[in-house]
PDB file of C-alpha atoms in Angstrom:
ATOM      1  CA  MET A   1      -6.517 -33.140 -15.150  1.00 82.00           C
ATOM      2  CA  SER A   2      -6.171 -29.579 -14.261  1.00 93.00           C
ATOM      3  CA  ILE A   3      -5.515 -28.197 -10.539  1.00 96.00           C
ATOM      4  CA  LYS A   4      -6.709 -25.029  -9.298  1.00 97.00           C
ATOM      5  CA  VAL A   5      -5.642 -23.993  -5.862  1.00 97.00           C
ATOM      6  CA  ALA A   6      -7.521 -20.567  -4.795  1.00 98.00           C
ATOM      7  CA  GLY A   7      -6.628 -18.664  -1.809  1.00 97.00           C
ATOM      8  CA  VAL A   8      -5.442 -21.427   0.216  1.00 98.00           C
ATOM      9  CA  SER A   9      -3.828 -20.749   3.874  1.00 98.00           C
ATOM     10  CA  LYS A  10      -2.554 -23.316   6.420  1.00 98.00           C
ATOM     11  CA  ASN A  11      -1.130 -22.687   9.894  1.00 97.00           C
ATOM     12  CA  PHE A  12       0.481 -25.064  12.201  1.00 96.00           C
ATOM     13  CA  GLY A  13      -0.144 -23.346  15.525  1.00 95.00           C
ATOM     14  CA  ASP A  14       1.608 -19.882  15.222  1.00 94.00           C
ATOM     15  CA  PHE A  15       3.487 -20.909  12.034  1.00 96.00           C
ATOM     16  CA  ALA A  16       1.907 -19.636   8.902  1.00 96.00           C
ATOM     17  CA  ALA A  17       2.996 -23.103   6.712  1.00 97.00           C
ATOM     18  CA  LEU A  18       0.734 -21.397   3.672  1.00 98.00           C
ATOM     19  CA  THR A  19      -0.778 -17.632   3.206  1.00 98.00           C
ATOM     20  CA  ASP A  20      -3.387 -16.870   0.401  1.00 97.00           C
ATOM     21  CA  VAL A  21      -1.720 -19.239  -2.083  1.00 98.00           C
ATOM     22  CA  SER A  22      -3.461 -19.384  -5.609  1.00 97.00           C
ATOM     23  CA  VAL A  23      -1.992 -21.656  -8.189  1.00 97.00           C
ATOM     24  CA  ASP A  24      -3.170 -22.749 -11.512  1.00 96.00           C
ATOM     25  CA  ILE A  25      -1.707 -26.046 -12.770  1.00 96.00           C
ATOM     26  CA  PRO A  26      -2.607 -27.027 -16.417  1.00 94.00           C
ATOM     27  CA  SER A  27      -3.776 -30.365 -17.501  1.00 94.00           C
ATOM     28  CA  GLY A  28      -1.112 -32.830 -18.650  1.00 93.00           C
ATOM     29  CA  SER A  29       1.997 -30.587 -17.353  1.00 94.00           C
ATOM     30  CA  LEU A  30       4.850 -31.263 -15.432  1.00 94.00           C
ATOM     31  CA  THR A  31       5.177 -28.497 -12.631  1.00 96.00           C
ATOM     32  CA  ALA A  32       7.815 -27.993  -9.947  1.00 96.00           C
ATOM     33  CA  LEU A  33       7.197 -26.347  -6.621  1.00 97.00           C
ATOM     34  CA  LEU A  34      10.673 -24.720  -6.039  1.00 96.00           C
ATOM     35  CA  GLY A  35      11.745 -22.883  -3.153  1.00 94.00           C
ATOM     36  CA  PRO A  36      13.979 -23.083   0.191  1.00 93.00           C
ATOM     37  CA  SER A  37      13.495 -25.529   3.071  1.00 90.00           C
ATOM     38  CA  GLY A  38      10.377 -24.338   4.975  1.00 92.00           C
ATOM     39  CA  GLY A  39       8.871 -22.566   2.259  1.00 94.00           C
ATOM     40  CA  GLY A  40       5.597 -24.247   1.861  1.00 96.00           C
ATOM     41  CA  LYS A  41       6.168 -26.638  -1.030  1.00 96.00           C
ATOM     42  CA  SER A  42       5.488 -29.971   0.684  1.00 94.00           C
ATOM     43  CA  THR A  43       2.661 -28.671   2.581  1.00 96.00           C
ATOM     44  CA  LEU A  44       1.085 -27.318  -0.731  1.00 97.00           C
ATOM     45  CA  LEU A  45       1.613 -30.552  -2.240  1.00 96.00           C
ATOM     46  CA  ARG A  46      -0.085 -32.340   0.727  1.00 95.00           C
ATOM     47  CA  VAL A  47      -2.933 -30.256   0.713  1.00 97.00           C
ATOM     48  CA  ILE A  48      -3.297 -31.281  -3.201  1.00 96.00           C
ATOM     49  CA  ALA A  49      -3.195 -34.693  -2.032  1.00 94.00           C
ATOM     50  CA  GLY A  50      -5.600 -34.301   0.880  1.00 94.00           C
ATOM     51  CA  LEU A  51      -3.148 -35.402   3.275  1.00 94.00           C
ATOM     52  CA  GLU A  52      -3.565 -31.772   4.885  1.00 95.00           C
ATOM     53  CA  GLN A  53      -6.762 -29.957   5.205  1.00 96.00           C
ATOM     54  CA  PRO A  54      -6.410 -25.973   4.501  1.00 97.00           C
ATOM     55  CA  ASP A  55      -7.627 -23.806   7.230  1.00 97.00           C
ATOM     56  CA  SER A  56      -9.004 -21.498   4.420  1.00 97.00           C
ATOM     57  CA  GLY A  57      -9.311 -21.749   0.295  1.00 97.00           C
ATOM     58  CA  VAL A  58     -10.241 -24.252  -2.243  1.00 97.00           C
ATOM     59  CA  VAL A  59      -8.789 -27.002  -3.848  1.00 97.00           C
ATOM     60  CA  GLN A  60     -10.239 -28.270  -7.458  1.00 96.00           C
ATOM     61  CA  ILE A  61      -8.932 -31.139  -9.633  1.00 95.00           C
ATOM     62  CA  ASP A  62     -10.048 -31.533 -12.977  1.00 92.00           C
ATOM     63  CA  GLY A  63     -12.982 -28.929 -11.906  1.00 93.00           C
ATOM     64  CA  VAL A  64     -14.201 -30.749  -9.063  1.00 94.00           C
ATOM     65  CA  ASP A  65     -13.988 -29.472  -5.477  1.00 96.00           C
ATOM     66  CA  ALA A  66     -11.407 -31.808  -3.823  1.00 95.00           C
ATOM     67  CA  THR A  67     -11.027 -29.552  -0.762  1.00 96.00           C
ATOM     68  CA  VAL A  68     -12.854 -31.702   1.804  1.00 92.00           C
ATOM     69  CA  LEU A  69     -12.490 -35.108  -0.115  1.00 94.00           C
ATOM     70  CA  PRO A  70     -10.383 -37.870   1.486  1.00 92.00           C
ATOM     71  CA  PRO A  71      -6.984 -38.872  -0.515  1.00 90.00           C
ATOM     72  CA  GLN A  72      -8.354 -41.996  -2.073  1.00 85.00           C
ATOM     73  CA  ARG A  73     -11.380 -40.256  -3.657  1.00 89.00           C
ATOM     74  CA  ARG A  74      -9.189 -37.554  -5.357  1.00 91.00           C
ATOM     75  CA  GLY A  75      -7.749 -39.750  -7.936  1.00 87.00           C
ATOM     76  CA  VAL A  76      -4.113 -38.668  -6.999  1.00 89.00           C
ATOM     77  CA  GLY A  77      -0.774 -41.245  -6.839  1.00 87.00           C
ATOM     78  CA  PHE A  78       1.810 -39.680  -4.399  1.00 86.00           C
ATOM     79  CA  VAL A  79       5.610 -40.644  -4.278  1.00 82.00           C
ATOM     80  CA  PHE A  80       7.524 -39.716  -1.149  1.00 74.00           C
ATOM     81  CA  GLN A  81      11.278 -39.196  -0.950  1.00 63.00           C
ATOM     82  CA  HIS A  82      11.940 -42.661   0.874  1.00 63.00           C
ATOM     83  CA  TYR A  83       9.876 -45.041  -1.629  1.00 58.00           C
ATOM     84  CA  ALA A  84       7.523 -46.244   1.416  1.00 67.00           C
ATOM     85  CA  ALA A  85       8.081 -49.814  -0.159  1.00 75.00           C
ATOM     86  CA  PHE A  86       6.574 -52.895   1.464  1.00 82.00           C
ATOM     87  CA  LYS A  87      10.169 -54.666   2.291  1.00 85.00           C
ATOM     88  CA  HIS A  88       8.486 -58.143   2.317  1.00 89.00           C
ATOM     89  CA  MET A  89       6.886 -57.984  -1.085  1.00 90.00           C
ATOM     90  CA  THR A  90       8.800 -58.439  -4.410  1.00 93.00           C
ATOM     91  CA  VAL A  91       8.999 -55.546  -6.848  1.00 92.00           C
ATOM     92  CA  GLU A  92       5.986 -57.084  -8.706  1.00 93.00           C
ATOM     93  CA  ARG A  93       3.992 -57.321  -5.840  1.00 92.00           C
ATOM     94  CA  ASN A  94       4.638 -53.736  -4.611  1.00 89.00           C
ATOM     95  CA  VAL A  95       3.626 -52.359  -7.964  1.00 90.00           C
ATOM     96  CA  ALA A  96       0.365 -54.485  -7.943  1.00 91.00           C
ATOM     97  CA  PHE A  97      -0.587 -53.545  -4.327  1.00 88.00           C
ATOM     98  CA  GLY A  98      -3.023 -50.709  -5.270  1.00 83.00           C
ATOM     99  CA  LEU A  99      -4.780 -52.839  -7.653  1.00 85.00           C
ATOM    100  CA  SER A 100      -5.016 -55.973  -5.434  1.00 87.00           C
ATOM    101  CA  ILE A 101      -6.730 -53.808  -2.968  1.00 82.00           C
ATOM    102  CA  ARG A 102      -9.329 -52.547  -5.474  1.00 83.00           C
ATOM    103  CA  HIS A 103     -10.033 -56.518  -6.218  1.00 84.00           C
ATOM    104  CA  LYS A 104      -9.193 -56.159  -9.617  1.00 87.00           C
ATOM    105  CA  PRO A 105      -9.228 -59.481 -11.925  1.00 89.00           C
ATOM    106  CA  LYS A 106      -5.678 -61.224 -11.439  1.00 90.00           C
ATOM    107  CA  ALA A 107      -5.458 -61.218 -15.309  1.00 92.00           C
ATOM    108  CA  GLU A 108      -5.662 -57.320 -15.270  1.00 90.00           C
ATOM    109  CA  ILE A 109      -3.287 -56.911 -12.431  1.00 90.00           C
ATOM    110  CA  ARG A 110      -0.436 -59.217 -14.341  1.00 90.00           C
ATOM    111  CA  GLU A 111      -0.961 -57.297 -17.265  1.00 91.00           C
ATOM    112  CA  ARG A 112      -1.033 -54.001 -15.849  1.00 88.00           C
ATOM    113  CA  VAL A 113       2.404 -54.645 -13.849  1.00 91.00           C
ATOM    114  CA  ARG A 114       4.029 -56.059 -16.862  1.00 91.00           C
ATOM    115  CA  GLU A 115       3.442 -52.820 -18.770  1.00 87.00           C
ATOM    116  CA  LEU A 116       4.494 -50.763 -16.062  1.00 86.00           C
ATOM    117  CA  LEU A 117       7.406 -52.644 -15.147  1.00 90.00           C
ATOM    118  CA  GLU A 118       8.629 -52.286 -18.932  1.00 88.00           C
ATOM    119  CA  LEU A 119       7.636 -48.571 -18.999  1.00 82.00           C
ATOM    120  CA  VAL A 120      10.263 -47.950 -15.743  1.00 83.00           C
ATOM    121  CA  HIS A 121      12.605 -50.555 -17.279  1.00 86.00           C
ATOM    122  CA  LEU A 122      12.349 -52.980 -14.132  1.00 89.00           C
ATOM    123  CA  GLU A 123      10.859 -56.018 -15.924  1.00 91.00           C
ATOM    124  CA  GLN A 124      14.094 -57.977 -15.162  1.00 93.00           C
ATOM    125  CA  PHE A 125      13.862 -56.998 -11.262  1.00 93.00           C
ATOM    126  CA  ALA A 126      10.203 -58.277 -10.889  1.00 93.00           C
ATOM    127  CA  HIS A 127      11.028 -60.930  -8.361  1.00 92.00           C
ATOM    128  CA  ARG A 128      13.599 -59.009  -6.200  1.00 93.00           C
ATOM    129  CA  TYR A 129      12.693 -57.572  -3.017  1.00 90.00           C
ATOM    130  CA  PRO A 130      13.457 -53.709  -2.386  1.00 89.00           C
ATOM    131  CA  SER A 131      16.437 -54.486  -0.528  1.00 89.00           C
ATOM    132  CA  GLN A 132      18.060 -55.863  -3.494  1.00 92.00           C
ATOM    133  CA  LEU A 133      17.514 -52.507  -5.695  1.00 89.00           C
ATOM    134  CA  SER A 134      19.602 -49.733  -6.271  1.00 86.00           C
ATOM    135  CA  GLY A 135      18.118 -46.409  -4.526  1.00 82.00           C
ATOM    136  CA  GLY A 136      17.296 -45.480  -8.295  1.00 81.00           C
ATOM    137  CA  GLN A 137      15.702 -48.505  -9.020  1.00 87.00           C
ATOM    138  CA  ARG A 138      13.499 -48.329  -5.761  1.00 86.00           C
ATOM    139  CA  GLN A 139      12.407 -44.773  -6.897  1.00 81.00           C
ATOM    140  CA  ARG A 140      11.341 -46.013 -10.130  1.00 85.00           C
ATOM    141  CA  MET A 141       9.448 -48.898  -8.417  1.00 89.00           C
ATOM    142  CA  ALA A 142       7.555 -46.437  -6.384  1.00 84.00           C
ATOM    143  CA  LEU A 143       6.832 -44.402  -9.538  1.00 83.00           C
ATOM    144  CA  ALA A 144       5.258 -47.611 -11.246  1.00 86.00           C
ATOM    145  CA  ARG A 145       3.344 -48.537  -8.016  1.00 85.00           C
ATOM    146  CA  ALA A 146       1.949 -44.804  -8.049  1.00 83.00           C
ATOM    147  CA  LEU A 147       1.004 -45.345 -11.697  1.00 84.00           C
ATOM    148  CA  ALA A 148      -0.504 -48.655 -11.513  1.00 84.00           C
ATOM    149  CA  VAL A 149      -3.833 -47.314 -10.261  1.00 80.00           C
ATOM    150  CA  GLU A 150      -3.983 -44.840 -13.220  1.00 80.00           C
ATOM    151  CA  PRO A 151      -4.149 -41.647 -11.241  1.00 84.00           C
ATOM    152  CA  LYS A 152      -5.647 -38.505 -12.578  1.00 86.00           C
ATOM    153  CA  VAL A 153      -2.566 -36.659 -10.698  1.00 91.00           C
ATOM    154  CA  LEU A 154       0.733 -37.476  -9.742  1.00 90.00           C
ATOM    155  CA  LEU A 155       2.363 -35.841  -6.837  1.00 93.00           C
ATOM    156  CA  LEU A 156       6.282 -36.196  -6.271  1.00 90.00           C
ATOM    157  CA  ASP A 157       7.654 -34.901  -2.759  1.00 89.00           C
ATOM    158  CA  GLU A 158      11.352 -34.573  -3.020  1.00 84.00           C
ATOM    159  CA  PRO A 159      11.467 -38.112  -5.047  1.00 77.00           C
ATOM    160  CA  PHE A 160      15.086 -38.046  -5.846  1.00 74.00           C
ATOM    161  CA  GLY A 161      16.369 -36.259  -2.382  1.00 70.00           C
ATOM    162  CA  ALA A 162      17.820 -39.439  -1.000  1.00 61.00           C
ATOM    163  CA  LEU A 163      19.775 -40.145  -4.105  1.00 68.00           C
ATOM    164  CA  ASP A 164      23.446 -39.235  -5.125  1.00 70.00           C
ATOM    165  CA  ALA A 165      24.073 -36.262  -7.262  1.00 74.00           C
ATOM    166  CA  GLN A 166      24.763 -38.653 -10.638  1.00 76.00           C
ATOM    167  CA  VAL A 167      21.919 -40.700  -9.736  1.00 73.00           C
ATOM    168  CA  ARG A 168      19.532 -37.667  -9.183  1.00 75.00           C
ATOM    169  CA  LYS A 169      20.724 -36.352 -12.654  1.00 79.00           C
ATOM    170  CA  GLU A 170      20.013 -39.714 -14.685  1.00 78.00           C
ATOM    171  CA  LEU A 171      16.588 -39.934 -12.908  1.00 78.00           C
ATOM    172  CA  ARG A 172      15.255 -36.457 -13.606  1.00 80.00           C
ATOM    173  CA  ALA A 173      16.223 -37.133 -17.343  1.00 83.00           C
ATOM    174  CA  TRP A 174      14.120 -40.221 -17.281  1.00 81.00           C
ATOM    175  CA  LEU A 175      11.230 -38.790 -15.302  1.00 83.00           C
ATOM    176  CA  ARG A 176      10.877 -36.025 -17.898  1.00 87.00           C
ATOM    177  CA  ARG A 177      11.032 -38.921 -20.679  1.00 84.00           C
ATOM    178  CA  LEU A 178       8.407 -40.875 -18.518  1.00 82.00           C
ATOM    179  CA  HIS A 179       6.168 -38.091 -18.420  1.00 86.00           C
ATOM    180  CA  ASP A 180       6.420 -37.311 -21.886  1.00 87.00           C
ATOM    181  CA  LYS A 181       4.682 -40.819 -22.349  1.00 84.00           C
ATOM    182  CA  VAL A 182       2.121 -41.165 -19.736  1.00 84.00           C
ATOM    183  CA  HIS A 183       0.945 -37.401 -20.045  1.00 85.00           C
ATOM    184  CA  VAL A 184      -0.339 -37.736 -16.401  1.00 90.00           C
ATOM    185  CA  THR A 185      -0.590 -34.112 -14.785  1.00 94.00           C
ATOM    186  CA  THR A 186       2.511 -34.233 -12.587  1.00 93.00           C
ATOM    187  CA  VAL A 187       3.561 -31.984  -9.285  1.00 95.00           C
ATOM    188  CA  PHE A 188       6.922 -32.382  -7.855  1.00 93.00           C
ATOM    189  CA  VAL A 189       8.655 -30.468  -5.129  1.00 93.00           C
ATOM    190  CA  THR A 190      12.255 -29.743  -5.289  1.00 91.00           C
ATOM    191  CA  HIS A 191      14.775 -27.306  -3.780  1.00 89.00           C
ATOM    192  CA  ASP A 192      17.364 -28.133  -6.482  1.00 88.00           C
ATOM    193  CA  GLN A 193      16.884 -25.478  -9.014  1.00 91.00           C
ATOM    194  CA  GLU A 194      18.762 -27.045 -11.839  1.00 89.00           C
ATOM    195  CA  GLU A 195      16.276 -29.947 -11.326  1.00 89.00           C
ATOM    196  CA  ALA A 196      13.349 -27.568 -12.013  1.00 93.00           C
ATOM    197  CA  MET A 197      14.805 -25.935 -14.573  1.00 93.00           C
ATOM    198  CA  GLU A 198      15.764 -29.241 -16.642  1.00 91.00           C
ATOM    199  CA  VAL A 199      12.567 -31.420 -16.174  1.00 91.00           C
ATOM    200  CA  ALA A 200       9.268 -28.925 -15.208  1.00 94.00           C
ATOM    201  CA  ASP A 201       7.256 -27.029 -18.093  1.00 95.00           C
ATOM    202  CA  GLU A 202       6.201 -24.650 -15.176  1.00 96.00           C
ATOM    203  CA  ILE A 203       7.954 -23.586 -12.041  1.00 97.00           C
ATOM    204  CA  VAL A 204       6.133 -22.406  -8.991  1.00 97.00           C
ATOM    205  CA  VAL A 205       8.782 -20.287  -6.892  1.00 97.00           C
ATOM    206  CA  MET A 206       7.670 -20.275  -3.020  1.00 97.00           C
ATOM    207  CA  ALA A 207       9.150 -19.040   0.109  1.00 96.00           C
ATOM    208  CA  ASP A 208       8.057 -18.110   3.236  1.00 96.00           C
ATOM    209  CA  GLY A 209       4.494 -19.808   2.714  1.00 97.00           C
ATOM    210  CA  VAL A 210       3.882 -17.698  -0.528  1.00 97.00           C
ATOM    211  CA  VAL A 211       4.147 -17.977  -4.055  1.00 97.00           C
ATOM    212  CA  LYS A 212       7.015 -15.468  -5.453  1.00 97.00           C
ATOM    213  CA  GLN A 213       6.625 -16.108  -9.111  1.00 97.00           C
ATOM    214  CA  VAL A 214       5.118 -18.896 -11.753  1.00 97.00           C
ATOM    215  CA  GLY A 215       6.311 -19.310 -15.333  1.00 96.00           C
ATOM    216  CA  SER A 216       8.491 -21.289 -17.542  1.00 96.00           C
ATOM    217  CA  PRO A 217      12.047 -22.064 -16.747  1.00 94.00           C
ATOM    218  CA  ASP A 218      12.924 -19.345 -19.406  1.00 93.00           C
ATOM    219  CA  GLU A 219      10.593 -16.968 -18.564  1.00 94.00           C
ATOM    220  CA  LEU A 220      11.751 -17.157 -14.549  1.00 94.00           C
ATOM    221  CA  TYR A 221      15.341 -17.139 -15.581  1.00 92.00           C
ATOM    222  CA  GLU A 222      15.306 -14.465 -18.006  1.00 89.00           C
ATOM    223  CA  ARG A 223      12.505 -12.300 -16.372  1.00 91.00           C
ATOM    224  CA  PRO A 224      12.499 -12.768 -12.606  1.00 93.00           C
ATOM    225  CA  SER A 225      10.136 -10.502 -10.728  1.00 93.00           C
ATOM    226  CA  SER A 226      12.573  -9.956  -7.715  1.00 93.00           C
ATOM    227  CA  ASP A 227      15.979 -10.231  -6.429  1.00 93.00           C
ATOM    228  CA  PHE A 228      14.824 -13.478  -4.416  1.00 94.00           C
ATOM    229  CA  VAL A 229      13.914 -15.063  -7.696  1.00 95.00           C
ATOM    230  CA  MET A 230      16.773 -14.137  -9.477  1.00 94.00           C
ATOM    231  CA  SER A 231      18.931 -15.197  -6.709  1.00 91.00           C
ATOM    232  CA  PHE A 232      17.162 -18.238  -6.107  1.00 91.00           C
ATOM    233  CA  LEU A 233      17.255 -19.494 -10.129  1.00 90.00           C
ATOM    234  CA  GLY A 234      20.981 -19.455 -11.114  1.00 88.00           C
ATOM    235  CA  PRO A 235      24.132 -17.884 -10.070  1.00 92.00           C
ATOM    236  CA  VAL A 236      24.347 -14.155  -9.541  1.00 94.00           C
ATOM    237  CA  THR A 237      26.652 -11.514  -8.478  1.00 95.00           C
ATOM    238  CA  ARG A 238      26.153  -7.852  -7.434  1.00 93.00           C
ATOM    239  CA  ILE A 239      27.878  -4.851  -9.279  1.00 93.00           C
ATOM    240  CA  GLY A 240      26.922  -1.247  -8.272  1.00 88.00           C
ATOM    241  CA  GLY A 241      24.343  -2.493  -6.085  1.00 87.00           C
ATOM    242  CA  GLU A 242      22.398  -4.546  -8.677  1.00 90.00           C
ATOM    243  CA  LEU A 243      22.068  -8.201  -9.183  1.00 92.00           C
ATOM    244  CA  VAL A 244      23.236  -9.642 -12.758  1.00 94.00           C
ATOM    245  CA  ARG A 245      24.076 -12.979 -13.983  1.00 94.00           C
ATOM    246  CA  PRO A 246      28.161 -13.559 -13.905  1.00 96.00           C
ATOM    247  CA  HIS A 247      27.860 -14.835 -17.747  1.00 94.00           C
ATOM    248  CA  ASP A 248      26.308 -11.542 -18.345  1.00 94.00           C
ATOM    249  CA  ILE A 249      29.265  -9.523 -17.675  1.00 96.00           C
ATOM    250  CA  GLU A 250      31.600  -8.591 -20.868  1.00 95.00           C
ATOM    251  CA  LEU A 251      35.383  -7.916 -19.904  1.00 97.00           C
ATOM    252  CA  PHE A 252      37.778  -5.908 -22.016  1.00 96.00           C
ATOM    253  CA  ASP A 253      41.368  -5.101 -21.871  1.00 92.00           C
ATOM    254  CA  GLU A 254      40.748  -1.455 -22.913  1.00 93.00           C
ATOM    255  CA  PRO A 255      38.234   0.841 -21.967  1.00 94.00           C
ATOM    256  CA  GLU A 256      34.726   0.762 -23.464  1.00 93.00           C
ATOM    257  CA  ALA A 257      31.441   2.886 -23.352  1.00 93.00           C
ATOM    258  CA  GLY A 258      29.847   1.951 -20.196  1.00 91.00           C
ATOM    259  CA  ALA A 259      32.525  -0.014 -18.753  1.00 94.00           C
ATOM    260  CA  ARG A 260      34.130   0.314 -15.534  1.00 94.00           C
ATOM    261  CA  PRO A 261      37.701  -0.725 -14.116  1.00 96.00           C
ATOM    262  CA  ALA A 262      38.365  -3.902 -12.110  1.00 97.00           C
ATOM    263  CA  THR A 263      41.040  -5.802 -11.004  1.00 97.00           C
ATOM    264  CA  VAL A 264      41.239  -9.631 -11.027  1.00 97.00           C
ATOM    265  CA  SER A 265      41.809 -11.202  -8.063  1.00 97.00           C
ATOM    266  CA  ARG A 266      41.616 -14.953  -8.830  1.00 97.00           C
ATOM    267  CA  VAL A 267      40.953 -16.926 -11.986  1.00 97.00           C
ATOM    268  CA  THR A 268      39.535 -20.467 -11.636  1.00 97.00           C
ATOM    269  CA  ARG A 269      39.208 -22.936 -14.607  1.00 94.00           C
ATOM    270  CA  LEU A 270      36.309 -25.092 -14.357  1.00 89.00           C
ATOM    271  CA  GLY A 271      36.776 -27.051 -17.425  1.00 85.00           C
ATOM    272  CA  PHE A 272      35.551 -25.159 -20.402  1.00 88.00           C
ATOM    273  CA  GLU A 273      34.134 -22.207 -18.175  1.00 94.00           C
ATOM    274  CA  VAL A 274      36.361 -19.882 -16.327  1.00 96.00           C
ATOM    275  CA  ARG A 275      35.301 -18.039 -12.979  1.00 97.00           C
ATOM    276  CA  VAL A 276      37.054 -14.603 -12.724  1.00 97.00           C
ATOM    277  CA  ASP A 277      36.835 -13.252  -9.377  1.00 97.00           C
ATOM    278  CA  LEU A 278      37.010  -9.244  -9.457  1.00 97.00           C
ATOM    279  CA  ASP A 279      37.599  -6.156  -7.088  1.00 97.00           C
ATOM    280  CA  ILE A 280      35.878  -3.298  -8.381  1.00 95.00           C
ATOM    281  CA  ASP A 281      36.591  -0.218  -5.975  1.00 92.00           C
ATOM    282  CA  GLY A 282      36.717  -2.527  -3.076  1.00 93.00           C
ATOM    283  CA  GLU A 283      33.406  -4.797  -4.094  1.00 94.00           C
ATOM    284  CA  GLU A 284      33.829  -7.993  -4.705  1.00 96.00           C
ATOM    285  CA  ALA A 285      32.101  -9.651  -7.811  1.00 96.00           C
ATOM    286  CA  TRP A 286      32.584 -12.324 -10.116  1.00 97.00           C
ATOM    287  CA  ALA A 287      32.225 -13.042 -13.852  1.00 97.00           C
ATOM    288  CA  GLN A 288      31.778 -16.419 -15.884  1.00 96.00           C
ATOM    289  CA  VAL A 289      33.759 -16.376 -19.103  1.00 96.00           C
ATOM    290  CA  THR A 290      34.698 -19.192 -21.677  1.00 95.00           C
ATOM    291  CA  ARG A 291      38.025 -20.687 -21.615  1.00 94.00           C
ATOM    292  CA  GLY A 292      38.624 -18.842 -24.940  1.00 94.00           C
ATOM    293  CA  THR A 293      37.866 -15.475 -23.591  1.00 94.00           C
ATOM    294  CA  ALA A 294      40.296 -15.890 -20.625  1.00 95.00           C
ATOM    295  CA  GLU A 295      42.974 -16.848 -22.598  1.00 94.00           C
ATOM    296  CA  HIS A 296      42.412 -13.857 -25.415  1.00 94.00           C
ATOM    297  CA  LEU A 297      42.400 -11.511 -22.452  1.00 95.00           C
ATOM    298  CA  ALA A 298      45.488 -13.346 -20.611  1.00 95.00           C
ATOM    299  CA  LEU A 299      43.540 -13.161 -17.443  1.00 95.00           C
ATOM    300  CA  GLU A 300      45.731 -13.444 -14.109  1.00 95.00           C
ATOM    301  CA  GLN A 301      45.525 -12.286 -10.707  1.00 96.00           C
ATOM    302  CA  GLY A 302      46.369  -8.595 -10.474  1.00 96.00           C
ATOM    303  CA  LYS A 303      45.620  -7.907 -13.935  1.00 96.00           C
ATOM    304  CA  GLN A 304      43.640  -4.627 -14.808  1.00 96.00           C
ATOM    305  CA  ILE A 305      40.515  -5.064 -17.138  1.00 97.00           C
ATOM    306  CA  PHE A 306      37.042  -3.349 -17.781  1.00 97.00           C
ATOM    307  CA  ILE A 307      33.876  -4.539 -17.071  1.00 96.00           C
ATOM    308  CA  ARG A 308      30.300  -3.964 -18.240  1.00 95.00           C
ATOM    309  CA  PRO A 309      26.879  -5.766 -17.123  1.00 93.00           C
ATOM    310  CA  GLN A 310      24.771  -6.556 -20.243  1.00 86.00           C
ATOM    311  CA  HIS A 311      21.707  -6.830 -17.895  1.00 73.00           C
ATOM    312  CA  THR A 312      20.649  -6.055 -14.601  1.00 64.00           C
ATOM    313  CA  ARG A 313      17.725  -7.124 -12.203  1.00 58.00           C
ATOM    314  CA  THR A 314      16.012  -3.748 -12.369  1.00 50.00           C
ATOM    315  CA  SER A 315      16.315  -3.745 -16.230  1.00 43.00           C
ATOM    316  CA  VAL A 316      15.128  -7.361 -16.954  1.00 47.00           C
ATOM    317  CA  ALA A 317      12.204  -7.371 -14.424  1.00 48.00           C
ATOM    318  CA  ALA A 318      11.137  -4.199 -15.498  1.00 41.00           C
ATOM    319  CA  SER A 319      10.509  -5.696 -19.139  1.00 39.00           C
ATOM    320  CA  SER A 320       8.056  -8.043 -18.046  1.00 41.00           C
ATOM    321  CA  ALA A 321       5.533  -8.213 -15.059  1.00 41.00           C
ATOM    322  CA  PRO A 322       5.427 -11.462 -12.938  1.00 42.00           C
ATOM    323  CA  ARG A 323       2.761 -13.784 -14.123  1.00 47.00           C
ATOM    324  CA  SER A 324      -0.544 -13.611 -11.915  1.00 43.00           C
ATOM    325  CA  THR A 325      -1.138 -16.973  -9.910  1.00 44.00           C
ATOM    326  CA  SER A 326      -4.784 -15.924  -9.226  1.00 41.00           C
TER     327      SER A 326
END
């Protein structure tokens, strides 16, 4: 089920949460709304869900104008950051809730709940209460509950934001596998760049209530349309006024064509990778190299070397215009 957002604006008093936002989300895709806090991501998700009404613009779900439809008529499943579980109900009853209020036959509910608990690997916890689950297990329960009513669209608002880093990493890999099984059109909000890059088919980068760029993770990383997009999607440093990826900086111990002199100010070993802080005529920058490269060049504080960026933001962006979001 595709989603089309066209010319949507939303103000809260004098604050413009969304300004003329247009996005097309393909059917069956897993799309991330990525950006800094206050950028409009959650507001856009709530507009799609029908939890907020736009001041202007149109929302279509599967080709149907859903702009004024209430949430319950949009065929949308919504998962919040903090689970919103019914504490007095078991996992099984939480997952069954949406089906129960729709007066589905009991046998049908039992079978659907059994299938979903197996899908999210919680079948052995069916009779436990939410307080007896870990944070990751509660989030999987919330996803199962949202999927129980077979929504056309699944919307996730910072689904892993309340979890620690290791659990987040495990759950985002699980979410990708789950999506590949159920193929429900899914949109999730995150401010975690790594999460978006690892999980999503497509990323919508937002800031200040507008869409900055839309594309696949590779497109946005390799061909950012602006300094903002480049700096938000991965590490950057600045050399000669231009942004460059630290791993796109070549280091030499002898002069090379196009290379400029620099002084190593610090070497930090981070497992396989090595961060090399540089002083370039009083300008601070840094490069990322392998441990083998650092050892080959005998990098150490105070060493004089030569550096050459392979790509800069200007040359990368010029090779590909940002994709239209209209």
